[in-house]
Tab-separated table of C-alpha atoms in Angstrom:
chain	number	residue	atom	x	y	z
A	299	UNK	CA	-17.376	-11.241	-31.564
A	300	UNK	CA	-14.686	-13.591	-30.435
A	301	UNK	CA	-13.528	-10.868	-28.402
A	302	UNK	CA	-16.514	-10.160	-26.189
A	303	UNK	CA	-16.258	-12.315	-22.945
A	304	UNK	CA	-18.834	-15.154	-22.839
A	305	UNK	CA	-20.634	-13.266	-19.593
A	306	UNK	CA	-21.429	-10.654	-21.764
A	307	UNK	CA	-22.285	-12.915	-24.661
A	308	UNK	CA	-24.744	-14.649	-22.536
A	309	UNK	CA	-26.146	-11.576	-20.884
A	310	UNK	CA	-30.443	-12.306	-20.635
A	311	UNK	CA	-32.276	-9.571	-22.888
A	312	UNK	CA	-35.607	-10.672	-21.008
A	313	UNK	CA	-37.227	-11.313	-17.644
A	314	UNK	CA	-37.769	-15.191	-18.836
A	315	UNK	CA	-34.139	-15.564	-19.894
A	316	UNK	CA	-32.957	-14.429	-16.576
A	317	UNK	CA	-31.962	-17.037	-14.481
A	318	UNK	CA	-31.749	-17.414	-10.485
A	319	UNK	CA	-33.547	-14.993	-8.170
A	320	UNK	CA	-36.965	-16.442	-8.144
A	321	UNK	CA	-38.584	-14.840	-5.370
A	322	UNK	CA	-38.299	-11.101	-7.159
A	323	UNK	CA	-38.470	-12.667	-10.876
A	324	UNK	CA	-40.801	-15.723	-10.459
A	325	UNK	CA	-44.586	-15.946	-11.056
A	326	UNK	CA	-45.764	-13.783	-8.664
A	327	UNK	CA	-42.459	-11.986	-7.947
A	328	UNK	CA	-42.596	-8.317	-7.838
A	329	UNK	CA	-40.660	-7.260	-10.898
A	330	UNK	CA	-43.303	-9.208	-13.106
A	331	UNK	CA	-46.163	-7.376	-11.484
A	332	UNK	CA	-43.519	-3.938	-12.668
A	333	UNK	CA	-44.351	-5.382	-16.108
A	334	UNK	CA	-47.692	-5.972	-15.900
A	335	UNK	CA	-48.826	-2.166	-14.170
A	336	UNK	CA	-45.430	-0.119	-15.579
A	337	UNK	CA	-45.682	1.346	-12.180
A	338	UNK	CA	-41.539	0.776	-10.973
A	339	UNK	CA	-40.864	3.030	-8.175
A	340	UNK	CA	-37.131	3.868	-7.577
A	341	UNK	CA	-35.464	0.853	-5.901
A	342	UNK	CA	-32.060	-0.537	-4.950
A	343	UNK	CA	-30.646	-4.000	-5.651
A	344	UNK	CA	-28.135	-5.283	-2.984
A	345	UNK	CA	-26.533	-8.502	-3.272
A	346	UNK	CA	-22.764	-10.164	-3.971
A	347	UNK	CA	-21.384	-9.368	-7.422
A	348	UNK	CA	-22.222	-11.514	-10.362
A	349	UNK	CA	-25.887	-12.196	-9.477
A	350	UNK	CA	-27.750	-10.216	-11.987
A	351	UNK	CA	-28.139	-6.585	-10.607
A	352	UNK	CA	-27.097	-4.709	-13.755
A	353	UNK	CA	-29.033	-7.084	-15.798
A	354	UNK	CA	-32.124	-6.743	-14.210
A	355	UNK	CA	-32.390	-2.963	-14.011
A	356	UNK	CA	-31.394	-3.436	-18.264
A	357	UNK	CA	-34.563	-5.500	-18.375
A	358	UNK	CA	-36.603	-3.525	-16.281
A	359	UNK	CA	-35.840	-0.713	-18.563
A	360	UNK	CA	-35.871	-2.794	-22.032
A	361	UNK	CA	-39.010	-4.424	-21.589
A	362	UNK	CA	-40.935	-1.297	-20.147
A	363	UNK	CA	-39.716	0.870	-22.912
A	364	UNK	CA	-38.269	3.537	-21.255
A	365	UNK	CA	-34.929	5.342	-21.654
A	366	UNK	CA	-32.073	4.299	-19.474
A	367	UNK	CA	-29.353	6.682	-18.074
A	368	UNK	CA	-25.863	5.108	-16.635
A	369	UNK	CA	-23.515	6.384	-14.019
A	370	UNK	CA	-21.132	4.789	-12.200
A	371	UNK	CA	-20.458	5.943	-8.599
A	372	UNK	CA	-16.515	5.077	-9.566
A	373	UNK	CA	-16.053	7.408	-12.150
A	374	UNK	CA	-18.897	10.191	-11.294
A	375	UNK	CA	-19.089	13.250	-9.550
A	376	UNK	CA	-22.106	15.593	-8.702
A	377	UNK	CA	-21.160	17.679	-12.002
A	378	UNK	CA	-22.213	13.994	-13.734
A	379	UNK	CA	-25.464	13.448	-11.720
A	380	UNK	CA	-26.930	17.271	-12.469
A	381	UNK	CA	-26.262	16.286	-16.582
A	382	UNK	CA	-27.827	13.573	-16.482
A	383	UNK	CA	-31.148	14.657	-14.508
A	384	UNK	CA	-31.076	17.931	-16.582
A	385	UNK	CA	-30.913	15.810	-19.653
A	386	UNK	CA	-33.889	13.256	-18.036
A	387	UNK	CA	-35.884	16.697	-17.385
A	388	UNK	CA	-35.794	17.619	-20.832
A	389	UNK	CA	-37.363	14.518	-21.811
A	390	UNK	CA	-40.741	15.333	-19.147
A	391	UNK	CA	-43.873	15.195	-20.761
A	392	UNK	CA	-47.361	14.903	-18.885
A	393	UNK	CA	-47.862	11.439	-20.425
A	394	UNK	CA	-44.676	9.939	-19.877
A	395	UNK	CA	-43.670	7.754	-17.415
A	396	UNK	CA	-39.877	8.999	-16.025
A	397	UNK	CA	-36.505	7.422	-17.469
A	398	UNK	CA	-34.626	5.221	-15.251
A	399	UNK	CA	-31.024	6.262	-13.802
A	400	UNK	CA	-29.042	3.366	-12.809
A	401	UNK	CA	-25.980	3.955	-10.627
A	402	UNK	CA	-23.763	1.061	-10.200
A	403	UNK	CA	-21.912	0.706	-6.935
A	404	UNK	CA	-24.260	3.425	-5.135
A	405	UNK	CA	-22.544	2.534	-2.172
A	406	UNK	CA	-19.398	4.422	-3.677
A	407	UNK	CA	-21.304	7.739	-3.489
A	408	UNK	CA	-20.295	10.136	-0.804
A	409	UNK	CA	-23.259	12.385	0.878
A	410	UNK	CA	-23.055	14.990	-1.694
A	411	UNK	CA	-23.259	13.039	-4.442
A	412	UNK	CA	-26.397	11.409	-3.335
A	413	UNK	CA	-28.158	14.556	-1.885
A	414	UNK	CA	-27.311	15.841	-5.610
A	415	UNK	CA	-30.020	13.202	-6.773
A	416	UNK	CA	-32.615	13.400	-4.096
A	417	UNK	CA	-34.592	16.102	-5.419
A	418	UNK	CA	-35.127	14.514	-8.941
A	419	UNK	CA	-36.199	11.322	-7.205
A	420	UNK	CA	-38.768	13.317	-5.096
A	421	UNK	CA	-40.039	15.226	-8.088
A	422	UNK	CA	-40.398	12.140	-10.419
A	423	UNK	CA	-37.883	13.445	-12.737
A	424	UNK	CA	-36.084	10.041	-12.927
A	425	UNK	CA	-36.887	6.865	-11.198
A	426	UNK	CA	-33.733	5.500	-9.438
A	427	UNK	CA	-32.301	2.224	-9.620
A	428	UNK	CA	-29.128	1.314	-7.501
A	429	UNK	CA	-27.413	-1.713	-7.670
A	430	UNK	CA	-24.539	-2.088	-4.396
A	431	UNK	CA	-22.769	-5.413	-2.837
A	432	UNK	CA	-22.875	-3.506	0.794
A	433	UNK	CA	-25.853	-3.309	3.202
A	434	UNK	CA	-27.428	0.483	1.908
A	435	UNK	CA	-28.610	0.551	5.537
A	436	UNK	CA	-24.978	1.851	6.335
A	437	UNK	CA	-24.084	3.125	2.796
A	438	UNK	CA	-26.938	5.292	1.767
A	439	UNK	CA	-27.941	8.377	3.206
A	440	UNK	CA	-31.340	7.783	5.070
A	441	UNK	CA	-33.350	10.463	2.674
A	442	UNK	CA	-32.705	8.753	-0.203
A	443	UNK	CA	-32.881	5.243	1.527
A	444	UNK	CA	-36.379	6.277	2.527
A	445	UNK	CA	-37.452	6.961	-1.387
A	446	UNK	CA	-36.432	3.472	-2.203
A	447	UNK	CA	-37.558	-0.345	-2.190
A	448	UNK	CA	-34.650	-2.314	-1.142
A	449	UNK	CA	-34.394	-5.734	-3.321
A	450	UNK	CA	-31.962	-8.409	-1.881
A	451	UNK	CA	-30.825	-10.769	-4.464
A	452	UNK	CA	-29.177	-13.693	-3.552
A	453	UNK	CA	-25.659	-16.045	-4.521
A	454	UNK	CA	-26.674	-18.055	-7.332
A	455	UNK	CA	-27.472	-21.869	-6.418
A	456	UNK	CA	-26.077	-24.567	-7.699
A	457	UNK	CA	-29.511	-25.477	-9.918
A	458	UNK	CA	-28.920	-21.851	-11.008
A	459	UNK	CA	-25.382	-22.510	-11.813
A	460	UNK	CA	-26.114	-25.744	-13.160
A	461	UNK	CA	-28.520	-23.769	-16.247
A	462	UNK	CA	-26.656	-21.250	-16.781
A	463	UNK	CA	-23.834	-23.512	-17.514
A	464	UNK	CA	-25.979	-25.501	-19.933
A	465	UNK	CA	-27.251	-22.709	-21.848
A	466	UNK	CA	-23.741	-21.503	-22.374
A	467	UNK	CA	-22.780	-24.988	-23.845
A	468	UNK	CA	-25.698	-25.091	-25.477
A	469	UNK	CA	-26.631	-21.670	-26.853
A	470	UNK	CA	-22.869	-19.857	-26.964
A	471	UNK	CA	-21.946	-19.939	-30.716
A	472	UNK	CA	-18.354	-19.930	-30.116
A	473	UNK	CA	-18.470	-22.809	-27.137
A	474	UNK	CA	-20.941	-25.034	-29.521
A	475	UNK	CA	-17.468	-25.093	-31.960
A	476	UNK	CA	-15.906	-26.983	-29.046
A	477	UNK	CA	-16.227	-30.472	-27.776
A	478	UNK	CA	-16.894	-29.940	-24.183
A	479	UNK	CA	-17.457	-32.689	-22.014
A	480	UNK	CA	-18.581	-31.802	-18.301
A	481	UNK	CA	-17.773	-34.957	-16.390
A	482	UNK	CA	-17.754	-32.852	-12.724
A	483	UNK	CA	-18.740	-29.649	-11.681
A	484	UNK	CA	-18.259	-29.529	-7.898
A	485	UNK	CA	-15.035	-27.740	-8.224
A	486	UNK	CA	-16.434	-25.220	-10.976
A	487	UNK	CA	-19.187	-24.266	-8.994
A	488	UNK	CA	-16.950	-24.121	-5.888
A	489	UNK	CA	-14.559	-21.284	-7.655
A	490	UNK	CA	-17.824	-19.912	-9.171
A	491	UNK	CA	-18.812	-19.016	-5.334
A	492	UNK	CA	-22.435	-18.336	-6.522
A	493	UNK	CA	-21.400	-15.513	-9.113
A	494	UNK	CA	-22.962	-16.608	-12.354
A	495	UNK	CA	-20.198	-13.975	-14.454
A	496	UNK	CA	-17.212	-16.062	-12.401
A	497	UNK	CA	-18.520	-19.275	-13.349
A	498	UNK	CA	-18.909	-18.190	-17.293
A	499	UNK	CA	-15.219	-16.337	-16.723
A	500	UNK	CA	-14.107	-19.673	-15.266
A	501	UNK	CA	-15.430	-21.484	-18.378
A	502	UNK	CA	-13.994	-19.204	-20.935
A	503	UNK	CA	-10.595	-19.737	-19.023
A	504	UNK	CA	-10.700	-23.728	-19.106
A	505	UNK	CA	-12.098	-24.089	-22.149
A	506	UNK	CA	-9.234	-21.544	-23.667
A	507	UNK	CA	-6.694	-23.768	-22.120
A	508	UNK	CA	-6.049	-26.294	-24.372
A	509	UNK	CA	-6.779	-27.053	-28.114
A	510	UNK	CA	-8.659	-29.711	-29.451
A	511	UNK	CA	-11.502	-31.707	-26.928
A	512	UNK	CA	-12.288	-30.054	-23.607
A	513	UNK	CA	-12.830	-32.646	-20.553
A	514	UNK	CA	-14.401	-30.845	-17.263
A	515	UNK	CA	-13.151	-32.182	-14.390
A	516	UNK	CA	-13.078	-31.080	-10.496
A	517	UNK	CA	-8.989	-31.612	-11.326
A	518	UNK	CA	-8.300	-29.685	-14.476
A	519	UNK	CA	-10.322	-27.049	-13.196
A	520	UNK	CA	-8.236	-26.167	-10.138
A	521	UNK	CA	-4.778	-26.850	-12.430
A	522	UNK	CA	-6.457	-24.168	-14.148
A	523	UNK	CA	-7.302	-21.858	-12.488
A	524	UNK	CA	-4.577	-22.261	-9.428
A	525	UNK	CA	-2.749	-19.369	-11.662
A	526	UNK	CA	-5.685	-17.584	-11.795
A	527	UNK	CA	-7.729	-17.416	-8.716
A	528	UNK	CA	-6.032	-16.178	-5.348
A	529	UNK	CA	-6.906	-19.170	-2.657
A	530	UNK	CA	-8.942	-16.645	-0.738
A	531	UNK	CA	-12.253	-16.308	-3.022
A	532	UNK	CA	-13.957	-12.980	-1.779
A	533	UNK	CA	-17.074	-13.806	-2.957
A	534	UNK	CA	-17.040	-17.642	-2.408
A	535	UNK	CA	-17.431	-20.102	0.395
A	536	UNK	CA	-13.788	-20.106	1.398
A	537	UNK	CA	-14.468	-15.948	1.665
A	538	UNK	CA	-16.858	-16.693	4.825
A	539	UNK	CA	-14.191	-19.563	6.119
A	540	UNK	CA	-11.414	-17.200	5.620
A	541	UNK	CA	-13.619	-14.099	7.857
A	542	UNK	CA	-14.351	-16.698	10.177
A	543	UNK	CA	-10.927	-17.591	10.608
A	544	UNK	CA	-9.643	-14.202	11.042
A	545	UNK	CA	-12.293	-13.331	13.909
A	546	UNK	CA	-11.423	-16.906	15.743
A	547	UNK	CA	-7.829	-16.033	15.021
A	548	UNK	CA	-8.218	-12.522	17.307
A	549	UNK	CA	-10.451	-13.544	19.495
A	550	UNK	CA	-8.591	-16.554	20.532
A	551	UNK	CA	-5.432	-14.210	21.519
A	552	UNK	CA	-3.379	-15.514	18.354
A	553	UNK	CA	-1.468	-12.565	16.450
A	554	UNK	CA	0.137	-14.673	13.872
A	555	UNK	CA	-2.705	-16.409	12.579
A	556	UNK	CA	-4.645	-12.867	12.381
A	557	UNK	CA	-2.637	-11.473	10.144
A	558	UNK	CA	-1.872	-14.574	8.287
A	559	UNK	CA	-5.772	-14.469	7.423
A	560	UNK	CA	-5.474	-10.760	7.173
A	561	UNK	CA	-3.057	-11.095	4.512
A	562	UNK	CA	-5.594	-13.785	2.377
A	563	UNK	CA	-8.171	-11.364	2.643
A	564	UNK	CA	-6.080	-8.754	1.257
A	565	UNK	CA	-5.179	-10.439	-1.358
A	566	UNK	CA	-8.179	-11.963	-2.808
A	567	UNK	CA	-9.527	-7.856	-3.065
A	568	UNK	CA	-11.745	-8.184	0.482
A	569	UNK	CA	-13.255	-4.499	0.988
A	570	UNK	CA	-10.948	-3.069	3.263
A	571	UNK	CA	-13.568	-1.231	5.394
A	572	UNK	CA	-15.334	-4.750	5.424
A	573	UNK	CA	-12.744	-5.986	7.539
A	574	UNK	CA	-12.134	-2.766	9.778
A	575	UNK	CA	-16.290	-2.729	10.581
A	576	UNK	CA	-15.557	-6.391	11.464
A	577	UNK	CA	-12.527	-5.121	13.673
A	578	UNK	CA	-14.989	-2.476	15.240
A	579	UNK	CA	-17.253	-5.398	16.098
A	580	UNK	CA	-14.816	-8.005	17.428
A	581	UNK	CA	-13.124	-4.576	19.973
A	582	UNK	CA	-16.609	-4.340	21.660
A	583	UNK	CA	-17.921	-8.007	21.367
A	584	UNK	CA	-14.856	-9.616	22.595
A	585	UNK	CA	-12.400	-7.355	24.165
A	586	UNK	CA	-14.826	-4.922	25.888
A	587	UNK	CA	-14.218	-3.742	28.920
A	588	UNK	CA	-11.060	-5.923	29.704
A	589	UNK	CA	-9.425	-3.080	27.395
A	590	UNK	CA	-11.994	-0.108	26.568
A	591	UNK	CA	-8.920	1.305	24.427
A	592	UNK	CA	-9.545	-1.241	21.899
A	593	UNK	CA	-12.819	0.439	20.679
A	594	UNK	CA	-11.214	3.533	20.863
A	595	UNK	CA	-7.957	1.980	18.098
A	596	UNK	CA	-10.286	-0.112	15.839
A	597	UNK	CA	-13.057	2.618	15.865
A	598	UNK	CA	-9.763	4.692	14.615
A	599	UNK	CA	-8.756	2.325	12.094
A	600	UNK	CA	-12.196	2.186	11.004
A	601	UNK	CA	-11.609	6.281	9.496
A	602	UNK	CA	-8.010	6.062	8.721
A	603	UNK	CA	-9.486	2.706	6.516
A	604	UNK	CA	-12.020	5.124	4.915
A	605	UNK	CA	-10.003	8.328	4.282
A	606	UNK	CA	-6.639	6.266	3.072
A	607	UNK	CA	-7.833	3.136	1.168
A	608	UNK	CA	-5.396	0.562	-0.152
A	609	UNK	CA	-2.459	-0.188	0.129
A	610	UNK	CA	-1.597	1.938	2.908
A	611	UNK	CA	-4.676	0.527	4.655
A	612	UNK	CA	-3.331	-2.301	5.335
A	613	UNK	CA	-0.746	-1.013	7.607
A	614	UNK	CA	-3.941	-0.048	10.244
A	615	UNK	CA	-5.192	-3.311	9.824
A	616	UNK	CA	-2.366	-4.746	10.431
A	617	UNK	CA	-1.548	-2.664	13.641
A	618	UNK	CA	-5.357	-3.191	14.784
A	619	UNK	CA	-5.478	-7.045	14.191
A	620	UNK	CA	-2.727	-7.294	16.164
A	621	UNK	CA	-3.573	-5.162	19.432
A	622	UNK	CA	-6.888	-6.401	19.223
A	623	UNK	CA	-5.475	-10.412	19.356
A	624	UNK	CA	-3.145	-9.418	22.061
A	625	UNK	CA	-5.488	-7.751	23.989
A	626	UNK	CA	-6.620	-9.329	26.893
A	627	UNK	CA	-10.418	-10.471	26.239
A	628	UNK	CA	-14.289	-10.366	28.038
A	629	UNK	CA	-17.600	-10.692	26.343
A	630	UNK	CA	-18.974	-9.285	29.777
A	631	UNK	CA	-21.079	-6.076	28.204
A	632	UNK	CA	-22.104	-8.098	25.384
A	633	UNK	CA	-23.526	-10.718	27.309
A	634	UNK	CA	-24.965	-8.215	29.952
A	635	UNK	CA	-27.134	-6.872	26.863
A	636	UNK	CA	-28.495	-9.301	25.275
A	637	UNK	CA	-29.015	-10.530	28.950
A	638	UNK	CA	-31.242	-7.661	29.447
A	639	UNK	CA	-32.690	-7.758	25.858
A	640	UNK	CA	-34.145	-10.795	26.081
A	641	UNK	CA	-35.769	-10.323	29.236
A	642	UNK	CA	-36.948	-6.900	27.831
A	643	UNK	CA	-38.693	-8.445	24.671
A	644	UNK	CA	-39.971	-11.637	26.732
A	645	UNK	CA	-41.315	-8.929	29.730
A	646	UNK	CA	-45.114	-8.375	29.458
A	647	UNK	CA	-45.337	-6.134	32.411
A	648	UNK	CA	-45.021	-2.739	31.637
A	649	UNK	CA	-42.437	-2.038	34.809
A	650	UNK	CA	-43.111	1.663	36.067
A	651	UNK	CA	-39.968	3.806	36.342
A	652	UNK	CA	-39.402	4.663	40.284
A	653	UNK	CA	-41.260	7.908	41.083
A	654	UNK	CA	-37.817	8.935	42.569
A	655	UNK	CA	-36.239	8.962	39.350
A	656	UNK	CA	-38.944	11.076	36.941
A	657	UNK	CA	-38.561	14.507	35.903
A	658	UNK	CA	-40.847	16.788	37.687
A	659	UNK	CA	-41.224	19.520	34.909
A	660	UNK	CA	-44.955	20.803	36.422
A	661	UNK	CA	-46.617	21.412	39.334
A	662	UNK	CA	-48.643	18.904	39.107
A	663	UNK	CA	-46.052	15.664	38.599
A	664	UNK	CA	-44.224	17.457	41.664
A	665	UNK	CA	-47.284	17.258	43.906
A	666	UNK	CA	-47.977	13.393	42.724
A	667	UNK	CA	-44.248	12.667	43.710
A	668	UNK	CA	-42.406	12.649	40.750
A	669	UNK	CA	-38.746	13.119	41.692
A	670	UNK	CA	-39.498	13.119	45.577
A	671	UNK	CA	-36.734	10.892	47.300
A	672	UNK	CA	-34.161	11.549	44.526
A	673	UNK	CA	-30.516	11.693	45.466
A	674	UNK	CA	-27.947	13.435	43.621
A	675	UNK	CA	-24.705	11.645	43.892
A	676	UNK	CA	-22.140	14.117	43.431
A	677	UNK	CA	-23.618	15.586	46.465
A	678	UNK	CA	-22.355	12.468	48.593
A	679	UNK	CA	-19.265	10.716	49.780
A	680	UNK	CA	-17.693	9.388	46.698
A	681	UNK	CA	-20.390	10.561	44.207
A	682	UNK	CA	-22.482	8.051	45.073
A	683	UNK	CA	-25.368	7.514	46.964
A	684	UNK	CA	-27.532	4.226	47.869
A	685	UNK	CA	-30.697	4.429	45.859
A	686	UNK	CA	-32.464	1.681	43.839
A	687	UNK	CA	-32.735	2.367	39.991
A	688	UNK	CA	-34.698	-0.160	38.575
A	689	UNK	CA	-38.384	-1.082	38.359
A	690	UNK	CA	-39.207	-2.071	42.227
A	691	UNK	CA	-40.357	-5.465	40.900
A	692	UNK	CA	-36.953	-6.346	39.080
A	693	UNK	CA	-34.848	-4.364	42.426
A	694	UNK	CA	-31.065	-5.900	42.434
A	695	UNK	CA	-31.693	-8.381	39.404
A	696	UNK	CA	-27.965	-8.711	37.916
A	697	UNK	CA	-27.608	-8.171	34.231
A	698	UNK	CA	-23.641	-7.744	34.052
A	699	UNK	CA	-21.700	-10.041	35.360
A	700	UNK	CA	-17.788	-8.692	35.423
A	701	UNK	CA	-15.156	-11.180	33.981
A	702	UNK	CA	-13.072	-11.872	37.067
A	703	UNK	CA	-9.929	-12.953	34.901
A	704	UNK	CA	-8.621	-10.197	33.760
A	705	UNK	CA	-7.432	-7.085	35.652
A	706	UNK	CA	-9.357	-4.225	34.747
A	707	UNK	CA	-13.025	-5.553	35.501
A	708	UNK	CA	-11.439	-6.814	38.589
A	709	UNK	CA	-11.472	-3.758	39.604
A	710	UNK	CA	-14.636	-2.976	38.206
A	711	UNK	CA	-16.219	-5.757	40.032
A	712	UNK	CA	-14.557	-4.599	43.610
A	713	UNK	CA	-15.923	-1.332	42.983
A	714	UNK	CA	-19.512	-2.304	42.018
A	715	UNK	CA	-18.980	-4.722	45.710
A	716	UNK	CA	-18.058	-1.609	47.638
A	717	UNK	CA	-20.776	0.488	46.562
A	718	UNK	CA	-23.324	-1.486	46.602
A	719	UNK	CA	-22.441	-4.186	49.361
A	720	UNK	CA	-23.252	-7.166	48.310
A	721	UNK	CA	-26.442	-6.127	46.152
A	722	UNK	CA	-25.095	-7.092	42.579
């Protein structure tokens, strides 16, 4: 017993012992309404670690009664996945309701592996539940996506926080042989960072330190723990500062800084391809067109990220972080869209395309003029030739506006002024 961590000591056997998560667990939250009809289709919990995921598909299963089968995408391969649905076949019977598979980190399965479970989802052999701290939108293949309820689950409050910290005081057989005071909490729940297994990890750690009467306090909490918690906390608040940071850092032209918060991020276990999506981003959002080779290095980073992993990743972080903060910058084609995107969603006219520019596949569009007057530039001077594109009613409106400063939408700009003289 004394060697089981308190998290797992503490873990909730039912849906009323679970704490936090009140929109899918409340009174009218979906997962009682599971209870009440046994109907659970195959679902997938996202959300940052330590908020319940595991626990919840345990109670799902527990308190429905039906038999629950365990991979993790770390350690399994498609060989695992067939034994386990063959073994979940062999328990079919026309009155019984499927047994659940959980797969923990589902976001760690490659195509294969999760085409390997599709068809026992479709056929009812199992019914899936996936628990991932990434957005399954990018992560899991759209078949399977499609076949599933998504169920976000949030960071833990600090109400939630504050329970769970006084049932573990309160219920924990080992903690109850303690004198624990708690005089503060703001600096346990700010280490915590909303994961309910940190905070109880945290508490095991203080309350281990020292013999004899435990006082909490926002002070003896970070002497503890400044051994045992890197200053960046990846799942924390200082994990969204830290991002934050790092993006300001590149975008505002500043190497050093970038790689300075590079390096925290790195070191408090940040998902590597986290940070290289986030480089993908920034190359588009904020470089752009000043230097369309950007794209072309962080979009490259992006698979050397994926195929390498750590450590070596973080040399192509490294080498992107810093071309993309010395690169010279321009937000020009991401203000041009959303330009046009919000006059597009706030346009109630449904704006005719020219007749000009149709496709004239039949006789008929041909005779009403679809395609008449069209131009095709590569027959002209210069490939181009002086025809108006959009909607008559919105003719030389100016969605992109080229960023004058730096050299290579200079250019861009004198060229769109030659062509069009004056128009845009």
């Amino acid at each position: 017993m004394p060697n089981i961590p308190l998290a797992e000591r503490l873990r909730p056997r039912t849906i009323d012992e679970y704490i936090g998560q009140e929109h899918l667990v409340g009174p009218s939250g979906v997962f009682r309404k599971f209870f009440e009809t046994g109907n659970v289709p195959s679902f997938i919990l996202w959300g940052p670690p330590g908020v319940g995921k595991t626990t919840l598909a345990k109670i799902v299963a527990t308190q429905l009664e039906r038999p629950f089968f365990t991979l993790s995408a770390v350690t399994s391969g498609v060989k695992e996945v067939r034994e386990v649905i063959e073994s979940a076949r062999k328990q079919q019977f026309f009155d019984r309701k499927p047994p659940f598979l959980f797969i923990d980190e589902i976001h760690r399965f490659n195509k294969s592996q999760q085409d390997s479970l599709l068809g026992a989802v479709e056929q009812g052999v199992v019914t899936l539940i996936g628990a991932t701290t990434e957005n399954p939108s990018f992560e899991v293949i759209s078949p399977l996506l499609s076949r599933c309820q998504v169920y976000i689950l949030k960071s833990m409050e600090d109400k939630d926080l504050q329970t769970l910290l006084n049932r573990a005081l309160q219920t924990d057989a080992e903690l109850k042989t303690r004198d624990v005071e708690v005089q503060q909490t703001a600096a346990l729940f700010r280490f915590s960072g909303g994961d309910a297994r940190k905070l109880l990890n945290i508490l095991d750690i203080v309350v281990g330190a020292t013999d004899g009467k435990v006082t909490i306090t926002d002070q003896y909490v970070t002497d503890c723990l400044q051994q045992n918690i890197a200053l960046y906390d990846k799942n924390g608040e200082q994990h969204y500062d830290v991002i934050s940071a790092f993006i300001k850092s590149v975008r505002g032209s500043d190497p050093n800084a970038a790689i300075y918060y590079l390096a925290r991020m790195l070191a408090g276990g940040e998902e590597p391809r986290f940070i290289a999506r986030r480089l993908v981003i920034l190359a588009s959002e904020d470089i752009g067109l000043a230097n369309p080779n950007a794209l072309l290095l962080a979009n490259a980073c992006f698979d050397t990220v994926h195929k390498i992993g750590m450590p070596e990743a973080r040399i192509p972080l490294a080498e992107t972080a810093i071309y993309l903060a010395t690169s010279p910058k321009s937000n020009s084609a991401y203000m041009a869209i959303n330009k046009a995107l919000a006059m597009v969603e706030h346009d109630t006219t449904n704006r005719p395309v020219p007749l000009h520019l149709r496709n004239a596949p039949t006789k008929l569009m041909e005779k009403a003029g679809y395609s008449k007057g069209y131009k095709y530039a590569h027959d002209f001077e210069g490939h181009f030739a002086d025809l108006e594109f959009l909607p008559d009613s919105l003719a030389g409106t100016k969605f992109y506006e080229p960023d004058l400063q730096n050299a290579a939408e200079a250019k861009i700009a004198e060229r769109i002024q030659t062509l069009w003289k004056g128009k845009y």
